[in-house]
């Protein structure tokens, strides 16, 4: 199949999933066209059947907001025509599903029919999409998609509750390339470079937005390091970064915290981690938790949204109510406090991650493409 993939090219989870999906589909023989405003961060390799088409939005002084949707729709029309793309898969409804629908209508005028598959990722439904300013357009573009998927049952339920949806929504969970996150018999990789033998390594990965509750990450770590030698690895950049640094200074723990910034080598950091923290306010899935588990790292998380579909209570880690820093600390100390227990949780985490093997999940997207294309042929 010739598949056009529209996504955010940044470090956000939806862009990562879209990129990994495109790369895997290309390995399975499909021709993939990424269409977005920058080369996706995890798209290191452009090969014979992986293409990248940049959407340019020329600046014009009249515009307070540059019309990205318009430029994207036009680019989609051009690329579908030029490369004979058969199906468009858009990740994150805003504004991609809307722009794709416009492109589809323009193409219909030229006698070309291209169906749209929309994958809902989280904040496009919860924090952002359900805002009254966006809701009518988001409802419209979900209902006009030829197929809709959500990355968890929880996100599907939220979508049905918050919007007037006429379409069926398929739950296709996020996935992981387990080869990339190989755990070499739980060896400690390069941990000697990051911490002393006696120190436990705690990790957090996010785009440091308020929804990630990074303050809770610091509080939990502060409590842990009072009880046992520990270091905190912070991966990601975002609006809360300065606040995090200042809080670390105030608590006198800055020398125990490593800031990696945006990194493409999270597998290398996770391989020497002992515990992962994800205390988010809301999380449709929690891809970062799955990446940690695939590296054999147990997870202390909140129990919000789709996280319970990934992190299994008492098996791969523990889940608590949002903001319950005391319980999260207690559970973290329980896991870290005994070497045999820690080993068991690490093994369990990796085993739970196997459920999300990309070889099991990617064929579900292929089946949806096939089904959508065949339905469209009948129309
Ligand atoms: O908020 C983020 O972490 C980024 C955001 C995105 O769309 O890039 O992530 C959402 O999609 C990820 C991939 O499907 C999910 O794993 C995240 O849970 C989801 N984030 C939220 O729901 C807050």
CSV table of C-alpha atoms and ligand atoms in Angstrom, one decimal:
chain,number,residue,atom,x,y,z
A,1,UNK,CA,0.0,0.0,0.0
A,2,UNK,CA,1.0,3.6,-0.5
A,3,UNK,CA,0.3,5.3,2.9
A,4,UNK,CA,0.6,9.0,3.7
A,5,UNK,CA,1.3,9.6,7.4
A,6,UNK,CA,0.6,13.0,9.0
A,7,UNK,CA,1.9,13.7,12.5
A,8,UNK,CA,3.7,16.2,14.8
A,9,UNK,CA,7.4,15.7,14.1
A,10,UNK,CA,8.4,16.5,17.7
A,11,UNK,CA,9.4,14.5,20.7
A,12,UNK,CA,5.7,14.0,21.8
A,13,UNK,CA,4.3,10.5,22.0
A,14,UNK,CA,2.0,10.8,19.0
A,15,UNK,CA,4.8,11.7,16.7
A,16,UNK,CA,7.0,8.9,18.0
A,17,UNK,CA,4.2,6.3,17.5
A,18,UNK,CA,3.5,7.6,14.0
A,19,UNK,CA,7.1,7.5,13.0
A,20,UNK,CA,7.8,4.0,14.4
A,21,UNK,CA,4.6,2.8,12.7
A,22,UNK,CA,5.7,4.2,9.4
A,23,UNK,CA,9.1,2.6,9.7
A,24,UNK,CA,7.7,-0.8,10.6
A,25,UNK,CA,5.1,-0.6,7.7
A,26,UNK,CA,7.9,0.2,5.3
A,27,UNK,CA,9.8,-2.9,6.5
A,28,UNK,CA,6.6,-4.8,5.8
A,29,UNK,CA,6.7,-3.7,2.2
A,30,UNK,CA,4.5,-0.6,2.2
A,31,UNK,CA,5.5,2.7,0.6
A,32,UNK,CA,5.4,5.4,3.3
A,33,UNK,CA,5.1,9.2,2.9
A,34,UNK,CA,5.6,11.3,6.0
A,35,UNK,CA,3.9,14.7,5.5
A,36,UNK,CA,4.6,17.3,8.2
A,37,UNK,CA,6.5,20.6,8.9
A,38,UNK,CA,9.8,19.1,10.0
A,39,UNK,CA,11.5,15.7,9.7
A,40,UNK,CA,10.1,13.6,12.5
A,41,UNK,CA,12.7,13.3,15.3
A,42,UNK,CA,12.9,9.5,15.2
A,43,UNK,CA,13.0,9.4,11.4
A,44,UNK,CA,16.7,8.9,11.0
A,45,UNK,CA,16.5,6.8,7.9
A,46,UNK,CA,15.0,7.8,4.6
A,47,UNK,CA,15.0,4.7,2.4
A,48,UNK,CA,13.6,3.6,-0.9
A,49,UNK,CA,10.1,3.3,0.5
A,50,UNK,CA,10.2,5.9,3.2
A,51,UNK,CA,9.8,9.5,2.0
A,52,UNK,CA,9.4,12.8,3.8
A,53,UNK,CA,7.6,15.8,2.4
A,54,UNK,CA,7.9,19.1,4.2
A,55,UNK,CA,4.9,21.4,4.6
A,56,UNK,CA,6.0,25.0,4.3
A,57,UNK,CA,4.0,27.9,5.6
A,58,UNK,CA,5.3,31.2,4.2
A,59,UNK,CA,5.2,34.1,6.7
A,60,UNK,CA,3.0,37.0,5.7
A,61,UNK,CA,2.7,40.1,7.9
A,62,UNK,CA,-1.1,40.2,7.6
A,63,UNK,CA,-1.4,36.8,9.4
A,64,UNK,CA,-1.3,36.8,13.2
A,65,UNK,CA,-1.5,33.0,13.0
A,66,UNK,CA,0.1,31.3,10.0
A,67,UNK,CA,-2.5,29.1,8.2
A,68,UNK,CA,-0.8,25.7,8.7
A,69,UNK,CA,-4.0,23.6,8.1
A,70,UNK,CA,-4.4,25.2,4.6
A,71,UNK,CA,-0.7,24.6,3.7
A,72,UNK,CA,-1.1,21.0,5.0
A,73,UNK,CA,-4.3,20.3,3.0
A,74,UNK,CA,-2.6,21.7,-0.2
A,75,UNK,CA,0.5,19.6,0.4
A,76,UNK,CA,-1.7,16.5,1.0
A,77,UNK,CA,-3.5,17.1,-2.3
A,78,UNK,CA,-0.2,17.5,-4.2
A,79,UNK,CA,1.4,14.5,-2.6
A,80,UNK,CA,-1.6,12.2,-3.1
A,81,UNK,CA,-1.7,13.1,-6.8
A,82,UNK,CA,2.1,12.9,-7.3
A,83,UNK,CA,2.8,9.7,-5.5
A,84,UNK,CA,-0.6,8.0,-6.0
A,85,UNK,CA,-1.0,7.7,-2.2
A,86,UNK,CA,-3.9,5.3,-1.5
A,87,UNK,CA,-4.7,6.1,2.1
A,88,UNK,CA,-4.0,8.9,4.6
A,89,UNK,CA,-3.3,8.0,8.3
A,90,UNK,CA,-3.4,11.1,10.4
A,91,UNK,CA,-2.1,11.1,14.0
A,92,UNK,CA,-3.6,13.6,16.5
A,93,UNK,CA,-6.9,15.0,15.4
A,94,UNK,CA,-6.0,18.6,15.8
A,95,UNK,CA,-5.7,19.9,13.1
A,96,UNK,CA,-4.6,16.9,11.1
A,97,UNK,CA,-8.0,15.2,10.7
A,98,UNK,CA,-9.6,18.5,9.7
A,99,UNK,CA,-6.9,19.3,7.1
A,100,UNK,CA,-7.1,15.7,5.7
A,101,UNK,CA,-10.8,16.0,5.3
A,102,UNK,CA,-10.3,19.2,3.3
A,103,UNK,CA,-7.7,17.5,1.1
A,104,UNK,CA,-10.1,14.5,0.6
A,105,UNK,CA,-12.8,16.9,-0.6
A,106,UNK,CA,-10.5,18.7,-3.0
A,107,UNK,CA,-9.2,15.4,-4.4
A,108,UNK,CA,-12.8,14.2,-4.9
A,109,UNK,CA,-13.3,17.2,-7.2
A,110,UNK,CA,-10.4,15.8,-9.3
A,111,UNK,CA,-12.0,12.3,-9.3
A,112,UNK,CA,-9.5,10.9,-6.8
A,113,UNK,CA,-10.8,9.1,-3.7
A,114,UNK,CA,-8.4,8.8,-0.7
A,115,UNK,CA,-9.8,7.5,2.6
A,116,UNK,CA,-8.7,8.9,6.0
A,117,UNK,CA,-7.7,7.0,9.1
A,118,UNK,CA,-7.5,9.1,12.2
A,119,UNK,CA,-5.7,8.0,15.3
A,120,UNK,CA,-6.6,9.8,18.5
A,121,UNK,CA,-3.7,10.1,21.0
A,122,UNK,CA,-4.9,11.9,24.1
A,123,UNK,CA,-4.8,15.6,24.6
A,124,UNK,CA,-6.4,16.0,21.1
A,125,UNK,CA,-9.5,14.7,23.0
A,126,UNK,CA,-9.0,15.4,26.6
A,127,UNK,CA,-7.2,18.6,27.5
A,128,UNK,CA,-7.3,20.4,24.1
A,129,UNK,CA,-9.9,18.8,21.8
A,130,UNK,CA,-12.9,19.0,24.2
A,131,UNK,CA,-12.4,22.8,24.8
A,132,UNK,CA,-15.5,24.6,23.4
A,133,UNK,CA,-13.2,26.5,21.0
A,134,UNK,CA,-12.2,23.3,19.2
A,135,UNK,CA,-15.0,20.8,20.0
A,136,UNK,CA,-17.3,21.4,16.9
A,137,UNK,CA,-14.3,21.0,14.5
A,138,UNK,CA,-12.9,18.0,16.3
A,139,UNK,CA,-16.3,16.3,16.4
A,140,UNK,CA,-16.8,17.0,12.7
A,141,UNK,CA,-13.4,15.7,11.6
A,142,UNK,CA,-13.7,12.5,13.7
A,143,UNK,CA,-17.1,11.8,12.3
A,144,UNK,CA,-15.9,12.4,8.8
A,145,UNK,CA,-12.9,10.1,9.1
A,146,UNK,CA,-13.3,6.8,7.2
A,147,UNK,CA,-11.8,4.9,10.2
A,148,UNK,CA,-11.0,6.1,13.7
A,149,UNK,CA,-8.6,4.5,16.2
A,150,UNK,CA,-7.8,5.3,19.8
A,151,UNK,CA,-4.6,4.3,21.7
A,152,UNK,CA,-6.5,2.9,24.7
A,153,UNK,CA,-9.9,1.8,25.8
A,154,UNK,CA,-9.9,4.7,28.3
A,155,UNK,CA,-9.3,7.2,25.4
A,156,UNK,CA,-12.1,5.6,23.4
A,157,UNK,CA,-14.5,6.0,26.4
A,158,UNK,CA,-13.4,9.6,26.9
A,159,UNK,CA,-14.1,10.3,23.3
A,160,UNK,CA,-17.5,8.8,23.4
A,161,UNK,CA,-18.3,10.7,26.6
A,162,UNK,CA,-17.0,14.1,25.5
A,163,UNK,CA,-18.1,14.2,21.9
A,164,UNK,CA,-21.2,13.3,19.8
A,165,UNK,CA,-19.5,10.5,17.9
A,166,UNK,CA,-21.3,8.6,15.1
A,167,UNK,CA,-18.3,6.6,14.0
A,168,UNK,CA,-17.0,3.3,15.4
A,169,UNK,CA,-13.7,3.7,17.2
A,170,UNK,CA,-11.2,0.8,17.1
A,171,UNK,CA,-8.8,0.5,20.1
A,172,UNK,CA,-5.3,-0.1,18.8
A,173,UNK,CA,-2.8,0.2,21.7
A,174,UNK,CA,0.6,1.8,21.3
A,175,UNK,CA,3.4,-0.6,20.6
A,176,UNK,CA,7.1,-1.1,21.2
A,177,UNK,CA,10.0,-2.5,19.2
A,178,UNK,CA,11.3,-5.0,21.8
A,179,UNK,CA,14.5,-5.5,19.8
A,180,UNK,CA,15.5,-1.9,20.4
A,181,UNK,CA,14.8,-2.2,24.1
A,182,UNK,CA,16.7,-5.4,24.6
A,183,UNK,CA,17.4,-6.2,28.2
A,184,UNK,CA,20.8,-8.0,28.2
A,185,UNK,CA,19.8,-10.3,31.0
A,186,UNK,CA,19.1,-7.2,33.1
A,187,UNK,CA,22.8,-6.2,33.0
A,188,UNK,CA,23.4,-2.7,34.2
A,189,UNK,CA,24.7,-1.3,30.9
A,190,UNK,CA,26.8,1.9,31.4
A,191,UNK,CA,25.4,2.7,34.8
A,192,UNK,CA,28.9,3.2,36.3
A,193,UNK,CA,29.1,6.4,34.3
A,194,UNK,CA,25.9,7.9,35.9
A,195,UNK,CA,25.9,6.7,39.5
A,196,UNK,CA,27.8,4.9,42.2
A,197,UNK,CA,27.2,1.2,42.7
A,198,UNK,CA,25.3,1.9,45.9
A,199,UNK,CA,22.9,4.5,44.3
A,200,UNK,CA,19.5,3.6,42.8
A,201,UNK,CA,18.7,5.3,39.5
A,202,UNK,CA,15.2,6.9,39.1
A,203,UNK,CA,14.1,8.2,35.7
A,204,UNK,CA,11.4,10.4,34.3
A,205,UNK,CA,10.8,11.2,30.7
A,206,UNK,CA,8.3,13.8,29.4
A,207,UNK,CA,7.9,17.1,27.6
A,208,UNK,CA,7.8,18.8,31.1
A,209,UNK,CA,4.3,20.3,30.7
A,210,UNK,CA,2.1,20.9,33.7
A,211,UNK,CA,0.0,17.7,32.8
A,212,UNK,CA,3.1,15.6,33.7
A,213,UNK,CA,3.2,16.9,37.3
A,214,UNK,CA,6.9,17.1,37.4
A,215,UNK,CA,6.7,18.7,40.9
A,216,UNK,CA,5.5,15.3,42.1
A,217,UNK,CA,8.5,13.7,40.4
A,218,UNK,CA,10.8,15.9,42.4
A,219,UNK,CA,8.9,15.3,45.6
A,220,UNK,CA,8.9,11.5,45.2
A,221,UNK,CA,12.6,11.6,44.4
A,222,UNK,CA,13.4,13.9,47.3
A,223,UNK,CA,11.6,11.4,49.7
A,224,UNK,CA,13.5,8.4,48.2
A,225,UNK,CA,16.9,10.0,48.5
A,226,UNK,CA,16.3,10.7,52.2
A,227,UNK,CA,16.0,6.9,52.7
A,228,UNK,CA,18.6,5.5,50.3
A,229,UNK,CA,21.4,6.8,48.0
A,230,UNK,CA,19.7,7.7,44.7
A,231,UNK,CA,20.0,9.8,41.5
A,232,UNK,CA,17.3,11.2,39.3
A,233,UNK,CA,17.6,11.2,35.5
A,234,UNK,CA,15.4,13.8,33.8
A,235,UNK,CA,14.9,13.4,30.1
A,236,UNK,CA,13.0,16.0,28.0
A,237,UNK,CA,12.5,19.7,27.6
A,238,UNK,CA,9.5,21.8,28.2
A,239,UNK,CA,7.9,24.8,30.0
A,240,UNK,CA,8.3,23.4,33.5
A,241,UNK,CA,12.1,22.9,33.2
A,242,UNK,CA,13.2,26.1,35.0
A,243,UNK,CA,10.7,25.4,37.8
A,244,UNK,CA,12.1,21.9,38.2
A,245,UNK,CA,15.7,23.2,38.4
A,246,UNK,CA,14.8,25.9,40.9
A,247,UNK,CA,12.9,23.4,43.1
A,248,UNK,CA,16.0,21.1,43.0
A,249,UNK,CA,18.2,24.0,44.1
A,250,UNK,CA,15.8,24.9,46.9
A,251,UNK,CA,15.7,21.3,48.2
A,252,UNK,CA,19.5,21.0,47.9
A,253,UNK,CA,19.3,18.0,45.6
A,254,UNK,CA,20.6,19.5,42.3
A,255,UNK,CA,23.9,17.5,42.5
A,256,UNK,CA,21.8,14.3,42.5
A,257,UNK,CA,19.8,15.2,39.4
A,258,UNK,CA,21.0,14.8,35.8
A,259,UNK,CA,19.2,16.7,33.0
A,260,UNK,CA,19.6,15.1,29.6
A,261,UNK,CA,17.3,17.4,27.6
A,262,UNK,CA,15.8,16.0,24.5
A,263,UNK,CA,17.4,12.7,23.8
A,264,UNK,CA,17.1,10.1,21.1
A,265,UNK,CA,18.9,7.6,23.2
A,266,UNK,CA,16.3,6.9,25.9
A,267,UNK,CA,16.9,3.2,25.5
A,268,UNK,CA,20.5,3.7,26.7
A,269,UNK,CA,19.3,5.7,29.7
A,270,UNK,CA,16.5,3.3,30.6
A,271,UNK,CA,18.8,0.3,30.5
A,272,UNK,CA,20.6,1.5,33.6
A,273,UNK,CA,17.4,2.7,35.4
A,274,UNK,CA,15.9,1.0,38.4
A,275,UNK,CA,12.6,2.8,38.6
A,276,UNK,CA,10.5,5.0,36.3
A,277,UNK,CA,8.1,7.8,37.6
A,278,UNK,CA,5.0,8.9,35.7
A,279,UNK,CA,2.7,10.7,38.1
A,280,UNK,CA,0.7,12.5,35.3
A,281,UNK,CA,-2.5,14.4,35.8
A,282,UNK,CA,-3.9,12.7,32.7
A,283,UNK,CA,-2.4,10.2,30.3
A,284,UNK,CA,-4.3,8.4,27.5
A,285,UNK,CA,-1.7,5.6,27.4
A,286,UNK,CA,1.7,6.5,28.7
A,287,UNK,CA,4.1,5.5,26.0
A,288,UNK,CA,7.1,6.5,28.2
A,289,UNK,CA,6.0,4.0,30.8
A,290,UNK,CA,5.8,1.2,28.2
A,291,UNK,CA,9.3,2.2,26.9
A,292,UNK,CA,10.6,1.9,30.5
A,293,UNK,CA,8.9,-1.5,31.0
A,294,UNK,CA,10.3,-2.8,27.8
A,295,UNK,CA,13.7,-1.9,29.3
A,296,UNK,CA,12.9,-3.9,32.4
A,297,UNK,CA,12.2,-0.8,34.5
A,298,UNK,CA,9.2,-0.9,37.0
A,299,UNK,CA,6.9,2.0,37.0
A,300,UNK,CA,5.4,4.2,39.8
A,301,UNK,CA,2.5,6.0,38.2
A,302,UNK,CA,-0.8,7.7,38.7
A,303,UNK,CA,-3.9,5.6,38.0
A,304,UNK,CA,-5.4,8.0,35.5
A,305,UNK,CA,-6.7,7.5,31.9
A,306,UNK,CA,-5.1,4.6,30.0
A,307,UNK,CA,-2.1,4.0,32.4
A,308,UNK,CA,-3.8,1.0,34.1
A,309,UNK,CA,-4.0,-0.7,30.7
A,310,UNK,CA,-0.2,-0.6,30.6
A,311,UNK,CA,1.2,-0.6,34.2
A,312,UNK,CA,-0.2,-3.5,36.1
A,313,UNK,CA,-0.7,-2.9,39.9
A,314,UNK,CA,1.7,-4.9,42.0
A,315,UNK,CA,3.2,-6.6,39.0
A,316,UNK,CA,5.1,-4.1,36.8
A,317,UNK,CA,4.9,-1.4,39.4
A,318,UNK,CA,2.3,0.5,41.4
A,319,UNK,CA,-0.5,3.0,40.6
A,320,UNK,CA,-1.9,5.7,43.0
A,321,UNK,CA,-4.4,8.5,42.8
A,322,UNK,CA,-3.1,11.6,41.1
A,323,UNK,CA,-1.1,13.7,43.6
A,324,UNK,CA,-0.7,11.0,46.2
A,325,UNK,CA,3.0,11.6,46.6
A,326,UNK,CA,3.2,9.8,49.9
A,327,UNK,CA,1.8,6.5,48.6
A,328,UNK,CA,4.0,6.8,45.5
A,329,UNK,CA,7.0,7.2,47.7
A,330,UNK,CA,6.0,4.3,49.9
A,331,UNK,CA,5.6,2.0,46.8
A,332,UNK,CA,8.9,3.2,45.3
A,333,UNK,CA,10.8,2.4,48.5
A,334,UNK,CA,9.1,-1.0,48.7
A,335,UNK,CA,10.3,-1.9,45.2
A,336,UNK,CA,13.8,-0.4,45.7
A,337,UNK,CA,14.3,-1.6,49.2
A,338,UNK,CA,15.0,-5.3,48.5
A,339,UNK,CA,17.3,-6.5,45.6
A,340,UNK,CA,15.3,-9.7,45.0
A,341,UNK,CA,12.0,-7.8,44.9
A,342,UNK,CA,13.5,-5.2,42.6
A,343,UNK,CA,14.7,-8.0,40.3
A,344,UNK,CA,11.2,-9.6,40.2
A,345,UNK,CA,9.6,-6.3,39.4
A,346,UNK,CA,12.1,-5.7,36.6
A,347,UNK,CA,11.4,-9.1,35.1
A,348,UNK,CA,7.6,-8.5,35.4
A,349,UNK,CA,7.9,-5.1,33.7
A,350,UNK,CA,9.6,-6.6,30.7
A,351,UNK,CA,7.1,-9.5,30.6
A,352,UNK,CA,4.1,-7.1,30.6
A,353,UNK,CA,5.7,-5.0,27.9
A,354,UNK,CA,5.7,-8.1,25.6
A,355,UNK,CA,1.9,-7.7,25.2
A,356,UNK,CA,2.6,-4.5,23.2
A,357,UNK,CA,5.1,-6.1,20.8
A,358,UNK,CA,5.0,-4.1,17.5
A,359,UNK,CA,4.7,-7.4,15.6
A,360,UNK,CA,1.3,-8.0,17.3
A,361,UNK,CA,0.0,-4.4,17.0
A,362,UNK,CA,1.1,-3.1,13.6
A,363,UNK,CA,-0.9,-5.8,11.7
A,364,UNK,CA,-4.0,-4.4,13.4
A,365,UNK,CA,-3.4,-1.1,11.6
A,366,UNK,CA,-2.8,-2.9,8.3
A,367,UNK,CA,-6.1,-4.7,8.7
A,368,UNK,CA,-7.9,-1.4,9.3
A,369,UNK,CA,-6.3,0.1,6.1
A,370,UNK,CA,-7.4,-2.9,4.1
A,371,UNK,CA,-10.9,-2.9,5.5
A,372,UNK,CA,-11.2,0.9,4.9
A,373,UNK,CA,-9.9,0.7,1.4
A,374,UNK,CA,-12.2,-2.2,0.5
A,375,UNK,CA,-15.3,-0.4,2.0
A,376,UNK,CA,-14.4,2.7,-0.1
A,377,UNK,CA,-14.1,0.6,-3.3
A,378,UNK,CA,-17.7,-0.6,-2.8
A,379,UNK,CA,-18.9,3.0,-2.4
B,1,LIG,O1,1.4,14.6,26.3
B,1,LIG,C1,2.2,13.9,25.7
B,1,LIG,O2,3.0,13.2,26.3
B,1,LIG,C2,2.4,14.1,24.2
B,1,LIG,C3,1.2,13.5,23.6
B,1,LIG,C4,1.3,13.5,22.1
B,1,LIG,O3,0.2,13.4,21.5
B,1,LIG,O4,2.3,13.6,21.5
B,1,LIG,O5,1.0,12.2,24.1
B,1,LIG,C5,-0.2,11.5,24.0
B,1,LIG,O6,0.0,10.5,23.1
B,1,LIG,C6,0.9,9.5,23.5
B,1,LIG,C7,1.1,8.5,22.3
B,1,LIG,O7,-0.2,7.9,22.0
B,1,LIG,C8,0.4,8.8,24.8
B,1,LIG,O8,1.3,7.8,25.2
B,1,LIG,C9,0.3,9.8,25.9
B,1,LIG,O9,-0.3,9.2,27.0
B,1,LIG,C10,-0.6,11.0,25.4
B,1,LIG,N1,-0.5,12.1,26.4
B,1,LIG,C11,-1.6,12.4,27.2
B,1,LIG,O10,-2.7,11.9,27.1
B,1,LIG,C12,-1.3,13.5,28.1
